[in-house]
Structures are given as structure tokens and as C-alpha cells.
Amino acid sequence: MSGEAEQMKFLCLKHTDADIAKELFDLFQSAYRVEADLIGVELFSPLFRTPADFMASSTQFLGYRREARLVAAMELDRQGEWLSIDSLVVAPDMFRRGYASGLLEHVFTHRDQFGRPKGARVSTAEVNAPAIALYERFGFQKVASRRTEEGISVVSFDLLF
């Protein structure tokens, strides 16, 4: 882990709490608005989530706070033998400070806490070069490409542990 993230404390986020759900909503809105602009789309499904959606989710959320502010979060779900990274977001004013890397490192270092998965899976837009570079730096390998209903080209990656 590098940069400011070294000083941050990893947190399990209780997304069923209304205040935490609102923080997640705000963080996801700001981060996914940047991704939607990068992709060049107005209709981007991650932007349609509401605080109530976060509260009702069966996934797990992990995050970093800088002082009291939630600056990065990861959404995880166990799918069979795989750990699915459903979302990995960083506040736009905190990009390139090591928060996404810190979350990935924490999860991979403590992967036994997630039931000993055989690996991790993640997908991102094909034009999201920063995310792709991050995942490849951690050893993820491209395994598939597809186009969403919205016309977004998405690439999927796997990492065997």
C-alpha cells in the first residue's frame, strides 16, 4: 500500500444502518459519475442505486475513512468458490492515493475471512484504463468480454489465489 492509504484504517461497513447507507450512496454517486463520463454514457446502472438499495443488499461492504469521511469502499459477494468484487470506488478527489490498492491488499491478505475462496472475480468497462491497470497489477487475468444492454463493453478478470 502506498501514499495516504497507509495511514487509513480498514473498516467493515454496516450498510444496513441508514447513515452508512447514505454515505455509501454519496460515495458511489461521485465515483460512478466519473466512470459514466469516462465511458460516455448517461444511463449507467450503478447510478440508479438508492440508499435503500444499499441497506437491503446481501453483499458485504469494506471501506476506508479519512478522518470521519468515507473515501473508498469495496462491495464483495461470495459466489460459489469465488469472491466477487461487485464494486470498488474511491472519492474522485482521492484518486491515485492508494485507497483502491489498500482495499484489494486487505481483502487478499485476509481472504480466509471470506470462507477460503479459490479466487476473485471483477468486471469493469473496457475503456476504464485506470481500473484495468489496477487489476492487472494485482495479477488478475482477462477471461471474457461482453456488451451490456446499455451498449457498454465490459471486460471480466479472474485471479486465482
Short mmCIF file of C-alpha atoms in Angstrom, two decimals:
data_model
loop_
_atom_site.label_atom_id
_atom_site.label_comp_id
_atom_site.label_asym_id
_atom_site.label_seq_id
_atom_site.Cartn_x
_atom_site.Cartn_y
_atom_site.Cartn_z
CA MET A 1 0.00 0.00 0.00
CA SER A 2 1.28 3.43 -0.78
CA GLY A 3 0.52 7.06 -0.17
CA GLU A 4 -2.14 8.25 2.22
CA ALA A 5 -3.87 4.88 2.38
CA GLU A 6 -1.09 3.59 4.64
CA GLN A 7 -2.48 5.79 7.39
CA MET A 8 -6.11 4.74 6.89
CA LYS A 9 -7.89 2.12 8.94
CA PHE A 10 -9.80 -0.63 7.18
CA LEU A 11 -13.47 -0.88 8.25
CA CYS A 12 -16.32 -3.33 7.79
CA LEU A 13 -19.24 -1.09 6.94
CA LYS A 14 -22.66 -1.84 8.42
CA HIS A 15 -24.60 -0.92 5.29
CA THR A 16 -27.94 -1.75 6.94
CA ASP A 17 -27.53 1.42 9.02
CA ALA A 18 -29.28 4.35 7.29
CA ASP A 19 -26.39 6.78 7.87
CA ILE A 20 -23.81 4.34 6.46
CA ALA A 21 -26.08 3.54 3.51
CA LYS A 22 -26.34 7.28 2.76
CA GLU A 23 -22.54 7.62 2.92
CA LEU A 24 -22.15 4.68 0.53
CA PHE A 25 -24.76 6.18 -1.77
CA ASP A 26 -22.94 9.54 -1.84
CA LEU A 27 -19.54 7.91 -2.45
CA PHE A 28 -20.86 5.62 -5.19
CA GLN A 29 -22.66 8.52 -6.90
CA SER A 30 -19.50 10.64 -7.07
CA ALA A 31 -17.23 7.79 -8.20
CA TYR A 32 -19.61 6.25 -10.72
CA ARG A 33 -20.45 9.66 -12.21
CA VAL A 34 -16.75 9.91 -13.17
CA GLU A 35 -16.87 6.40 -14.67
CA ALA A 36 -20.07 7.18 -16.58
CA ASP A 37 -18.39 10.26 -18.05
CA LEU A 38 -15.31 8.18 -18.94
CA ILE A 39 -17.48 5.58 -20.67
CA GLY A 40 -19.55 8.31 -22.33
CA VAL A 41 -22.97 7.22 -21.09
CA GLU A 42 -25.81 8.95 -19.27
CA LEU A 43 -27.69 5.80 -18.29
CA PHE A 44 -25.31 3.88 -16.03
CA SER A 45 -26.95 1.32 -13.76
CA PRO A 46 -24.69 1.86 -10.70
CA LEU A 47 -26.03 5.42 -10.54
CA PHE A 48 -29.59 4.15 -10.11
CA ARG A 49 -28.95 2.63 -6.67
CA THR A 50 -30.64 4.29 -3.73
CA PRO A 51 -29.68 4.34 -0.04
CA ALA A 52 -32.49 1.80 0.48
CA ASP A 53 -30.83 -0.48 -2.09
CA PHE A 54 -27.61 -0.38 -0.08
CA MET A 55 -29.48 -1.15 3.13
CA ALA A 56 -31.23 -4.15 1.54
CA SER A 57 -28.10 -5.56 -0.11
CA SER A 58 -26.86 -9.03 0.86
CA THR A 59 -23.29 -8.11 -0.08
CA GLN A 60 -20.52 -7.02 2.27
CA PHE A 61 -19.01 -3.55 2.24
CA LEU A 62 -15.49 -2.64 3.34
CA GLY A 63 -14.03 0.83 3.38
CA TYR A 64 -11.52 3.44 4.43
CA ARG A 65 -12.21 6.65 6.24
CA ARG A 66 -10.05 9.71 6.18
CA GLU A 67 -10.85 11.37 9.44
CA ALA A 68 -14.65 11.00 9.55
CA ARG A 69 -15.19 10.89 5.78
CA LEU A 70 -15.72 7.65 3.85
CA VAL A 71 -13.26 7.97 0.94
CA ALA A 72 -13.18 4.44 -0.51
CA ALA A 73 -15.33 1.33 -0.44
CA MET A 74 -15.41 -2.18 -1.84
CA GLU A 75 -18.50 -4.32 -2.26
CA LEU A 76 -17.92 -8.07 -2.04
CA ASP A 77 -20.09 -11.11 -2.57
CA ARG A 78 -19.28 -14.79 -2.28
CA GLN A 79 -20.40 -16.62 -5.43
CA GLY A 80 -19.69 -20.31 -5.11
CA GLU A 81 -15.95 -20.78 -4.81
CA TRP A 82 -15.28 -17.22 -5.95
CA LEU A 83 -15.12 -13.87 -4.22
CA SER A 84 -16.85 -11.36 -6.47
CA ILE A 85 -15.73 -7.74 -6.31
CA ASP A 86 -19.00 -6.09 -7.24
CA SER A 87 -17.78 -2.52 -6.75
CA LEU A 88 -14.56 -0.73 -5.89
CA VAL A 89 -14.96 3.03 -5.60
CA VAL A 90 -12.85 5.96 -4.45
CA ALA A 91 -13.96 9.56 -3.97
CA PRO A 92 -12.77 11.46 -7.07
CA ASP A 93 -10.73 13.94 -5.05
CA MET A 94 -8.90 10.95 -3.50
CA PHE A 95 -7.97 9.15 -6.74
CA ARG A 96 -4.40 7.84 -7.07
CA ARG A 97 -3.63 7.87 -3.35
CA GLY A 98 -3.56 4.10 -2.77
CA TYR A 99 -7.06 3.54 -1.40
CA ALA A 100 -8.21 1.03 -4.04
CA SER A 101 -4.91 -0.85 -3.76
CA GLY A 102 -5.21 -0.83 0.01
CA LEU A 103 -8.66 -2.38 -0.08
CA LEU A 104 -7.54 -5.08 -2.52
CA GLU A 105 -4.45 -5.84 -0.44
CA HIS A 106 -6.52 -6.09 2.73
CA VAL A 107 -9.04 -8.48 1.19
CA PHE A 108 -6.38 -10.68 -0.37
CA THR A 109 -4.30 -10.77 2.82
CA HIS A 110 -7.39 -11.72 4.85
CA ARG A 111 -9.16 -13.87 2.24
CA ASP A 112 -9.63 -16.72 4.73
CA GLN A 113 -12.21 -14.50 6.45
CA PHE A 114 -14.29 -14.88 3.31
CA GLY A 115 -14.51 -18.68 3.51
CA ARG A 116 -11.32 -19.60 1.66
CA PRO A 117 -12.36 -18.70 -1.89
CA LYS A 118 -10.32 -20.16 -4.74
CA GLY A 119 -10.03 -16.75 -6.34
CA ALA A 120 -11.54 -13.35 -7.04
CA ARG A 121 -13.55 -12.02 -9.96
CA VAL A 122 -14.14 -8.48 -11.14
CA SER A 123 -15.50 -6.68 -14.20
CA THR A 124 -15.12 -3.14 -15.46
CA ALA A 125 -15.76 -1.08 -18.56
CA GLU A 126 -13.25 -1.79 -21.32
CA VAL A 127 -12.40 1.92 -21.51
CA ASN A 128 -11.69 2.17 -17.76
CA ALA A 129 -7.91 2.03 -18.17
CA PRO A 130 -7.10 3.00 -14.55
CA ALA A 131 -9.22 0.13 -13.15
CA ILE A 132 -7.82 -2.36 -15.65
CA ALA A 133 -4.26 -1.32 -14.80
CA LEU A 134 -5.02 -1.74 -11.08
CA TYR A 135 -6.46 -5.24 -11.51
CA GLU A 136 -3.63 -6.35 -13.80
CA ARG A 137 -1.07 -5.02 -11.32
CA PHE A 138 -2.60 -7.38 -8.75
CA GLY A 139 -2.32 -10.31 -11.15
CA PHE A 140 -5.87 -10.51 -12.48
CA GLN A 141 -6.12 -12.12 -15.92
CA LYS A 142 -8.68 -11.13 -18.55
CA VAL A 143 -11.12 -14.01 -19.07
CA ALA A 144 -14.05 -12.55 -21.02
CA SER A 145 -15.57 -9.55 -22.79
CA ARG A 146 -19.22 -8.71 -23.28
CA ARG A 147 -21.54 -5.85 -24.13
CA THR A 148 -24.23 -4.78 -21.64
CA GLU A 149 -27.82 -3.92 -22.56
CA GLU A 150 -26.77 -0.26 -22.38
CA GLY A 151 -24.08 -0.93 -25.02
CA ILE A 152 -21.11 -0.74 -22.65
CA SER A 153 -18.16 -3.01 -23.49
CA VAL A 154 -17.17 -4.80 -20.26
CA VAL A 155 -14.12 -6.95 -19.54
CA SER A 156 -14.02 -9.59 -16.80
CA PHE A 157 -10.95 -10.68 -14.87
CA ASP A 158 -10.13 -13.62 -12.58
CA LEU A 159 -7.39 -14.00 -10.02
CA LEU A 160 -6.61 -17.46 -8.63
CA PHE A 161 -5.31 -17.48 -5.06
#
